[in-house]
Tab-separated table of C-alpha atoms in Angstrom:
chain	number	residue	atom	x	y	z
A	1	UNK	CA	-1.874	13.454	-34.998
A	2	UNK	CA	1.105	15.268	-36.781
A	3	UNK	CA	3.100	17.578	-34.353
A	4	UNK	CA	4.508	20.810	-34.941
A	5	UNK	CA	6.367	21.690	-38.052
A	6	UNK	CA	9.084	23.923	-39.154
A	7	UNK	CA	10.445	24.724	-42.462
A	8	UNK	CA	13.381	24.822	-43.263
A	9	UNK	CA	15.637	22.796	-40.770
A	10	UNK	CA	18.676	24.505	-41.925
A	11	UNK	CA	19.712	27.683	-43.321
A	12	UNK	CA	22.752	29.368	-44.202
A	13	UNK	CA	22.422	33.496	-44.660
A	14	UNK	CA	25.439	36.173	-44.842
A	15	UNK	CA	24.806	39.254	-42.401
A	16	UNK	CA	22.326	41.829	-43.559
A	17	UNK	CA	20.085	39.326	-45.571
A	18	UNK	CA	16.710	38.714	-44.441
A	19	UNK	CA	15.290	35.226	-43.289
A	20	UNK	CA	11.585	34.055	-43.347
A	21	UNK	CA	11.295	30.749	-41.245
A	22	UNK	CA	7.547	29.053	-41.266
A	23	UNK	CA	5.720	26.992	-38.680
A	24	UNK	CA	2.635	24.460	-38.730
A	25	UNK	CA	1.027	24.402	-35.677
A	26	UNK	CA	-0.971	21.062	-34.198
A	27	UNK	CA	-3.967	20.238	-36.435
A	28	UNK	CA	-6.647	22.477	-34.102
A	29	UNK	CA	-4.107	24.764	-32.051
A	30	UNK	CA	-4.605	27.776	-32.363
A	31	UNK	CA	-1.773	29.825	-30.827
A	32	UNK	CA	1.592	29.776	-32.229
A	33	UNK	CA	4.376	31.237	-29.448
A	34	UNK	CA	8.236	31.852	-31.045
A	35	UNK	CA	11.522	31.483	-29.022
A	36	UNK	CA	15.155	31.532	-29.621
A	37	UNK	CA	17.517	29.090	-28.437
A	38	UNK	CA	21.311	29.827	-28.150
A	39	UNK	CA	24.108	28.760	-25.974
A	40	UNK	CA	24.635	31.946	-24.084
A	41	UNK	CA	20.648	33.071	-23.592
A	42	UNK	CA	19.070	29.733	-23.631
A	43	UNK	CA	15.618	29.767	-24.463
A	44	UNK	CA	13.991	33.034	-25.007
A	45	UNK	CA	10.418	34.379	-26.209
A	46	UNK	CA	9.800	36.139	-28.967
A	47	UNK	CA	6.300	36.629	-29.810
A	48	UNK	CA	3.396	34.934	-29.642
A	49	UNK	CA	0.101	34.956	-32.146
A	50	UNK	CA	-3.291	34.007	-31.301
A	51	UNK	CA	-6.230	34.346	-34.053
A	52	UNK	CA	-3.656	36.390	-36.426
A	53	UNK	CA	-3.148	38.710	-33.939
A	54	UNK	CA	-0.070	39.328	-31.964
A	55	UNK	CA	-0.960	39.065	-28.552
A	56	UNK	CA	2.417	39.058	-26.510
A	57	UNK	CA	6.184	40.566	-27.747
A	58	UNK	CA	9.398	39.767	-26.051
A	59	UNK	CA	12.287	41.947	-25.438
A	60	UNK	CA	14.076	41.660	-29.169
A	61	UNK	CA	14.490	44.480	-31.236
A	62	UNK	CA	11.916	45.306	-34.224
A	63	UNK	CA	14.374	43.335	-36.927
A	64	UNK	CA	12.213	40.585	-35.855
A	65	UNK	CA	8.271	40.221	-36.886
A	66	UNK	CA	6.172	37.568	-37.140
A	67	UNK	CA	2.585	36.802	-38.487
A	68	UNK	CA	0.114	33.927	-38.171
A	69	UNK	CA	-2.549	33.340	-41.305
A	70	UNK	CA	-6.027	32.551	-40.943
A	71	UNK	CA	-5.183	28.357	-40.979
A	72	UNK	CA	-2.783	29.133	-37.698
A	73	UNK	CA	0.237	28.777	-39.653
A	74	UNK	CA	2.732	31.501	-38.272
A	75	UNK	CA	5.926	32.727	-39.987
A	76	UNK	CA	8.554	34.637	-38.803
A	77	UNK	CA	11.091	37.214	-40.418
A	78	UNK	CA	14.217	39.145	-39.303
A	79	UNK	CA	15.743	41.225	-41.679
A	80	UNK	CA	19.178	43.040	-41.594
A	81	UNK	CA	20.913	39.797	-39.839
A	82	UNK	CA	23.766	39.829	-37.644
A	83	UNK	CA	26.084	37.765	-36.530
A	84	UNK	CA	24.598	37.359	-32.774
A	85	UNK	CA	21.011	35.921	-34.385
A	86	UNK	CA	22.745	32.364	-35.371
A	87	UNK	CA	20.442	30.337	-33.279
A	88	UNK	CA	18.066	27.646	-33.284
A	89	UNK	CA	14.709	29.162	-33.747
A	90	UNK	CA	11.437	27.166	-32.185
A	91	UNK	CA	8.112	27.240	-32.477
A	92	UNK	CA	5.726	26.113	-30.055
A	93	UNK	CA	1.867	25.563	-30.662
A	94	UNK	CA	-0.907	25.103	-27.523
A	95	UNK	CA	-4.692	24.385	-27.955
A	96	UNK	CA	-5.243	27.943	-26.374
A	97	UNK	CA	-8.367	27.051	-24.931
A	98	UNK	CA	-9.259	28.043	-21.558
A	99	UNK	CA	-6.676	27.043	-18.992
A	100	UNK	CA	-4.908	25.191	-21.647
A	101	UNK	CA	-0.883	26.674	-20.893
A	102	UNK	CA	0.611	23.249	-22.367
A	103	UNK	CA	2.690	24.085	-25.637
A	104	UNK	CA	4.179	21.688	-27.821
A	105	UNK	CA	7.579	22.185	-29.555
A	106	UNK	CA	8.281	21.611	-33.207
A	107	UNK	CA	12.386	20.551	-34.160
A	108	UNK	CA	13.449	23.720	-34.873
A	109	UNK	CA	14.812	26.035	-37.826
A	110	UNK	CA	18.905	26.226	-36.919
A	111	UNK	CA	20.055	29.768	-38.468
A	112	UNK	CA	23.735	30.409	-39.125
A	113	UNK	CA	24.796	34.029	-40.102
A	114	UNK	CA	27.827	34.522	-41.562
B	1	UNK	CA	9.806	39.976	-15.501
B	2	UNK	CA	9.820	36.567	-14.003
B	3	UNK	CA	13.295	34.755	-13.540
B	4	UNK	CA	13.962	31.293	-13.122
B	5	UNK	CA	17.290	29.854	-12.053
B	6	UNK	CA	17.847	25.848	-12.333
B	7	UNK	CA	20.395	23.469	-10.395
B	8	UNK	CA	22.473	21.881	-11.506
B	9	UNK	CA	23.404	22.849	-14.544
B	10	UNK	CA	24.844	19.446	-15.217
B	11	UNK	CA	24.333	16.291	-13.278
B	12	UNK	CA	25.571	12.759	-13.746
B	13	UNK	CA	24.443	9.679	-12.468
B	14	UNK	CA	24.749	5.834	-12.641
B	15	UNK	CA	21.854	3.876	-14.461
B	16	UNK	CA	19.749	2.925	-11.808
B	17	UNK	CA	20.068	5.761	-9.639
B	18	UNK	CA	17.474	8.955	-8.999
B	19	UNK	CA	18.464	12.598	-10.781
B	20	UNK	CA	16.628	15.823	-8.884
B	21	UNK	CA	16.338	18.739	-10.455
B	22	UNK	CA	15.878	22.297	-8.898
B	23	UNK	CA	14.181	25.280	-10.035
B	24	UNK	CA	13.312	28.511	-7.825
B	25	UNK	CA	11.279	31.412	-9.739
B	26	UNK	CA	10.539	35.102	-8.704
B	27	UNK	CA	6.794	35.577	-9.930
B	28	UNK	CA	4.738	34.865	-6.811
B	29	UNK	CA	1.547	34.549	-9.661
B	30	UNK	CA	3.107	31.738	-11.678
B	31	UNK	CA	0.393	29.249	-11.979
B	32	UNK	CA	1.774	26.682	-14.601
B	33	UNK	CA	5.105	24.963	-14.363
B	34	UNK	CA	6.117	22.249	-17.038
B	35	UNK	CA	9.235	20.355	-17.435
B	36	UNK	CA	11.077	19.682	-20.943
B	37	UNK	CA	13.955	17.383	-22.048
B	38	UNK	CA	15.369	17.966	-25.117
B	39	UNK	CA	17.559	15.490	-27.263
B	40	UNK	CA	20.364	16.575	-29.731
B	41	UNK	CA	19.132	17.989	-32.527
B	42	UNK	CA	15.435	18.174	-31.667
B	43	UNK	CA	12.880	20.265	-29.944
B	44	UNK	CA	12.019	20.413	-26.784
B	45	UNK	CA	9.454	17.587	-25.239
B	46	UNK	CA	6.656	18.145	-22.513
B	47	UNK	CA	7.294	15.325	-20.167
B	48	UNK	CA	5.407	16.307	-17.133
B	49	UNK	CA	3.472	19.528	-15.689
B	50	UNK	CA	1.951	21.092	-12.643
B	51	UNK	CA	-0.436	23.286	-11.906
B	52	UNK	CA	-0.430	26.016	-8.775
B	53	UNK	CA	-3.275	24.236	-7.023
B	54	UNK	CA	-1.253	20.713	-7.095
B	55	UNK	CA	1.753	19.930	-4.990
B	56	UNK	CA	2.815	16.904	-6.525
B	57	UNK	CA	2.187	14.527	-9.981
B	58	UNK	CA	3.700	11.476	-10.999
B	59	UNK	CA	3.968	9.822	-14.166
B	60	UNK	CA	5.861	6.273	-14.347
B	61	UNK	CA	9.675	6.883	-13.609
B	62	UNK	CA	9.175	10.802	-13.584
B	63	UNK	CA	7.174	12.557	-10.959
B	64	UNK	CA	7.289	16.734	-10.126
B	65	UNK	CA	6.825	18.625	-6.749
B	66	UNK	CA	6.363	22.270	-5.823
B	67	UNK	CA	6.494	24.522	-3.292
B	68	UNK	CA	4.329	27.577	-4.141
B	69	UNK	CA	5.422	29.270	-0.403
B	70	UNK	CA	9.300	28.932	-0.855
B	71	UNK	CA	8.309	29.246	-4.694
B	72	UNK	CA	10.699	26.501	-6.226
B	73	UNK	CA	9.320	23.151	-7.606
B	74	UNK	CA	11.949	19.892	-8.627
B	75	UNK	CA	11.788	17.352	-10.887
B	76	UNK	CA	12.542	13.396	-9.993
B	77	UNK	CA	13.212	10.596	-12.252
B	78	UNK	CA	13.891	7.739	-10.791
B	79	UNK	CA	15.524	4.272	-11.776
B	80	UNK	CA	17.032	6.315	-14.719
B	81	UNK	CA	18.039	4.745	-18.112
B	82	UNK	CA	20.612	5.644	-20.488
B	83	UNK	CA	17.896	6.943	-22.622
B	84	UNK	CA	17.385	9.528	-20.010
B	85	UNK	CA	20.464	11.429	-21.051
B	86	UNK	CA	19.636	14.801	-22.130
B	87	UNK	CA	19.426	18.748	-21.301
B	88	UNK	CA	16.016	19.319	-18.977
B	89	UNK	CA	14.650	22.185	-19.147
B	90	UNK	CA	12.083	23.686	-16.192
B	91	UNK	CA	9.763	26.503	-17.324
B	92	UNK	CA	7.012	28.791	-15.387
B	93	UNK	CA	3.874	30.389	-16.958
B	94	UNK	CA	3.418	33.569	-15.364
B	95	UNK	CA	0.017	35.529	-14.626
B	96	UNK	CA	1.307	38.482	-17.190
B	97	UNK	CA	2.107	37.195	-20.275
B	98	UNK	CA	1.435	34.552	-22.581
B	99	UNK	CA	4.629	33.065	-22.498
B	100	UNK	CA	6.881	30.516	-20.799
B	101	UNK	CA	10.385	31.854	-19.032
B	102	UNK	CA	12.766	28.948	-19.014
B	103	UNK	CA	15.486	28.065	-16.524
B	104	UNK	CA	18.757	27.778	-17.986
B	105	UNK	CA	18.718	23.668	-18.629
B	106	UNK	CA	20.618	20.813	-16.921
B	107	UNK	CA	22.669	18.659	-19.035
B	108	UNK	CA	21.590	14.966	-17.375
B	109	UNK	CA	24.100	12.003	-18.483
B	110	UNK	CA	23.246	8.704	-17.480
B	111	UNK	CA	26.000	6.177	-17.350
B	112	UNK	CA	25.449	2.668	-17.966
């Protein structure tokens, strides 16, 4: 079975561009969570979608929004970039079905903002 | 929110040799606690979980224990390899929430 994917692996934006970064969950998983890894922070949530719905937000401002289509593949966009969102963005998919918590991890998209 | 705090934040160790890693949490209704390693330049791996209602589970070389009343839980690997060098990351799934909080990651290296 195919595990999580993320397109691209790389990008390269100047500050104030916007960035759309796509995920493809586990063939059958239907939640899709978000985090961002950096250096200082270390891994933290962003959102996470459940049946195209959002169903949990971190603490990151509203430049960042996300959206999951009807085949459970999410995307994520953050417009007006800044310097401080270089990071490696992940995306994590879980089954989602009762008392399932386990979430699997695709590579990662690894934003630099310059 | 929940925190989680993980020691150490780097450990080294001979080939051979055990590596114990410690995380304590604040969420008294955490009921899911995973472990992940994480090479360079990839994403995270689940290696091992643990549910509240276990206090130990062992898989091969790796094996997890917690303590739900002093609310920390460690991870062991024993006889470790060189292919056991990595960052190790401990995470909680709290009852609020659909998310995991992650400790801050221990940077294991493994010398041969």
């Amino acid at each position: 079975k195919a595990g999580v994917t993320q397109t691209p692996r790389y990008l390269i934006k100047t500050r104030g561009q916007q960035v759309t970064l796509s995920c493809s969950p586990i063939s059958g998983h239907r939640s899709v969570s978000w985090y961002q890894q950096t250096p200082g922070q270390g891994l933290q949530f962003l959102f996470e979608y459940f049946s195209e719905t959002q169903r949990n937000k971190g603490n990151f401002p509203g430049r960042f929004s996300g959206r999951q289509f009807s085949n459970s593949r999410s995307e994520m966009n953050v417009s007006t970039l800044e310097l401080g969102d270089s990071a490696l963005y992940l995306c994590a998919s879980s089954l989602k079905a009762s008392g399932s918590y386990e979430q699997y991890f695709g590579p990662g998209t690894r934003l630099t903002v310059t | 929110g929940e925190n989680v705090e993980q020691h150490p934040s780097t450990l080294s160790v001979q080939e051979g040799d055990s590596a114990v890693i410690k995380c304590t949490y604040s969420d008294s209704a955490s009921n899911y606690f995973p472990w992940y390693k994480q090479e360079l330049g990839k994403g995270p791996q689940l290696i091992i979980d643990i549910r509240s209602n276990v206090g130990e589970k062992k898989d091969q070389r790796i094996a997890v224990t917690l303590n739900k009343t002093a609310k920390h839980f460690s991870l062991h690997i024993t006889e470790t390899q060189p292919e056991d060098s990595a960052v190790y990351f401990c995470a909680t799934w709290g009852a609020a929430g659909n998310k995991l909080t992650f400790g801050g990651g221990t940077r294991v290296l493994v010398k041969p």
